[in-house]
mmCIF file of C-alpha atoms in Angstrom:
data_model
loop_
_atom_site.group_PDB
_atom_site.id
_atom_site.type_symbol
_atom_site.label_atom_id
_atom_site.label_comp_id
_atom_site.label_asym_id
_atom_site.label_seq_id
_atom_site.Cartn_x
_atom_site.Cartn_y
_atom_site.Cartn_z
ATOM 1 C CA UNK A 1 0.000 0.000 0.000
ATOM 2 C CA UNK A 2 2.902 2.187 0.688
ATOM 3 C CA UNK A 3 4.386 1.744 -2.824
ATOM 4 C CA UNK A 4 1.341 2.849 -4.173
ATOM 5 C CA UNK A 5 0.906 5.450 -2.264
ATOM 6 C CA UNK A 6 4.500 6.806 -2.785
ATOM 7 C CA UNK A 7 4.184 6.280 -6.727
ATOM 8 C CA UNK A 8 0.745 7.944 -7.115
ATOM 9 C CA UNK A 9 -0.879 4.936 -7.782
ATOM 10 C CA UNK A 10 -3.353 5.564 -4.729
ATOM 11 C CA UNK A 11 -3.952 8.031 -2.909
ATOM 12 C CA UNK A 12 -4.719 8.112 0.470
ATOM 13 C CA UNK A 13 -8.027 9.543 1.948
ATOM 14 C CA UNK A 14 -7.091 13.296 3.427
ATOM 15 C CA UNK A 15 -8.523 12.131 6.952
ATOM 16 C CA UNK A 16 -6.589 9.371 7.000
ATOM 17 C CA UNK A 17 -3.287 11.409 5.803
ATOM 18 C CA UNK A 18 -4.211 13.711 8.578
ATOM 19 C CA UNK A 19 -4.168 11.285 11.355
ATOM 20 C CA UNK A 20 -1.190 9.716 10.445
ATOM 21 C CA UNK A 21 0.636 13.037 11.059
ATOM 22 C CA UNK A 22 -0.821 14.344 13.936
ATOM 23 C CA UNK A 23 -0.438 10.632 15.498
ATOM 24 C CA UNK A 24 3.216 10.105 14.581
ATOM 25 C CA UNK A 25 3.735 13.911 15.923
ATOM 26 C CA UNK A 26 2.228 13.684 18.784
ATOM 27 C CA UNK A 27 3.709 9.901 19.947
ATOM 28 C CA UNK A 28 7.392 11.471 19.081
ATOM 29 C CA UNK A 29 7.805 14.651 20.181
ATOM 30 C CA UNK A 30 7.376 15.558 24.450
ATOM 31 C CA UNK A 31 4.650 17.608 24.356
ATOM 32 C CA UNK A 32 1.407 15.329 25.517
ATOM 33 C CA UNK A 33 -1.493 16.215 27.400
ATOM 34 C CA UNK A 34 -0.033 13.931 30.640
ATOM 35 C CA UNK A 35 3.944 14.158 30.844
ATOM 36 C CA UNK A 36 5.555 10.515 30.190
ATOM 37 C CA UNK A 37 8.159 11.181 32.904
ATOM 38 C CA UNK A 38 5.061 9.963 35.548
ATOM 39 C CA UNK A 39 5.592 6.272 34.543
ATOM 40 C CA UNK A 40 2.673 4.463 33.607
ATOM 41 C CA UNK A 41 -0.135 7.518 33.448
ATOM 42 C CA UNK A 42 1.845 9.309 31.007
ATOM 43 C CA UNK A 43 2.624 6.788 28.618
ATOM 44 C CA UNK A 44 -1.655 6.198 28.498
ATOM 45 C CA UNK A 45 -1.985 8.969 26.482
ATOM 46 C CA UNK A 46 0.667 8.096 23.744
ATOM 47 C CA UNK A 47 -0.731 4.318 23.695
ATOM 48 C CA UNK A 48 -4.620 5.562 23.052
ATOM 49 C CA UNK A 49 -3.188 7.670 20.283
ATOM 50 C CA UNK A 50 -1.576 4.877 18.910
ATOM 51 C CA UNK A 51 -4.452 2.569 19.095
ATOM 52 C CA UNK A 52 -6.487 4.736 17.758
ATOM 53 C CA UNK A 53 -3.854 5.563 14.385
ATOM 54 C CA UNK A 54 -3.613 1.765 14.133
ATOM 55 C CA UNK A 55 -7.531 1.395 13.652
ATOM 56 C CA UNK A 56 -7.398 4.216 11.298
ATOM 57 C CA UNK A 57 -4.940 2.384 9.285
ATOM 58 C CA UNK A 58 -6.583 -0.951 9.836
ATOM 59 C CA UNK A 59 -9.808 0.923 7.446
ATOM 60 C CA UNK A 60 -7.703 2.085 5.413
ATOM 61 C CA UNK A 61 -6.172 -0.962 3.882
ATOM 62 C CA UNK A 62 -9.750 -2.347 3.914
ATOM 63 C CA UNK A 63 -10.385 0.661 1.521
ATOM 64 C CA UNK A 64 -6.750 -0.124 -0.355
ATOM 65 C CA UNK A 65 -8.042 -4.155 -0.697
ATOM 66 C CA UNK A 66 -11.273 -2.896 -2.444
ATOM 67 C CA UNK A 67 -9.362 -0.351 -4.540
ATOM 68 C CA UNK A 68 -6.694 -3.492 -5.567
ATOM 69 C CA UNK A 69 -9.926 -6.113 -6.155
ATOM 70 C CA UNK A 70 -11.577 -3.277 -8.473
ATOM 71 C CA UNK A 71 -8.272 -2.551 -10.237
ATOM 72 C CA UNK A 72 -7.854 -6.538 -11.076
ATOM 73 C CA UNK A 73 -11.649 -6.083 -12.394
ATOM 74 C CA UNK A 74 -10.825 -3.526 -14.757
ATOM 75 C CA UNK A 75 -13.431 -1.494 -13.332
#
């Protein structure tokens, strides 16, 4: 799906796009809404987020197996 995506074969939905950033962002850089340095609390919030991207991505290649199964139609 990443090949695609990279070679403009298929193209991502924005919302989807959106997450990913924000997500990825948001896991790797300090600022959170609870501080990671208080041990198990802080890394809640940075585990949701990621759960939460994963599903994201889960529908999404749903979406990219339809896209694949309509391309080997010919439709």
């Amino acid at each position: 799906m990443l090949r695609d995506v990279f070679t403009g074969n298929y193209r991502m939905s924005f919302l989807t796009t959106i997450i990913v950033i924000v997500s990825v962002a948001y896991i790797v850089y300090p600022f959170d809404l609870i501080p990671d340095f208080i041990p198990v609390i802080g890394w809640t919030d940075d585990a949701l987020v990621f759960y939460l991207l994963l599903r994201r991505l889960v529908k999404e290649t749903q979406r990219y197996t339809r896209f694949k199964a309509m391309e080997r139609r010919g439709i």
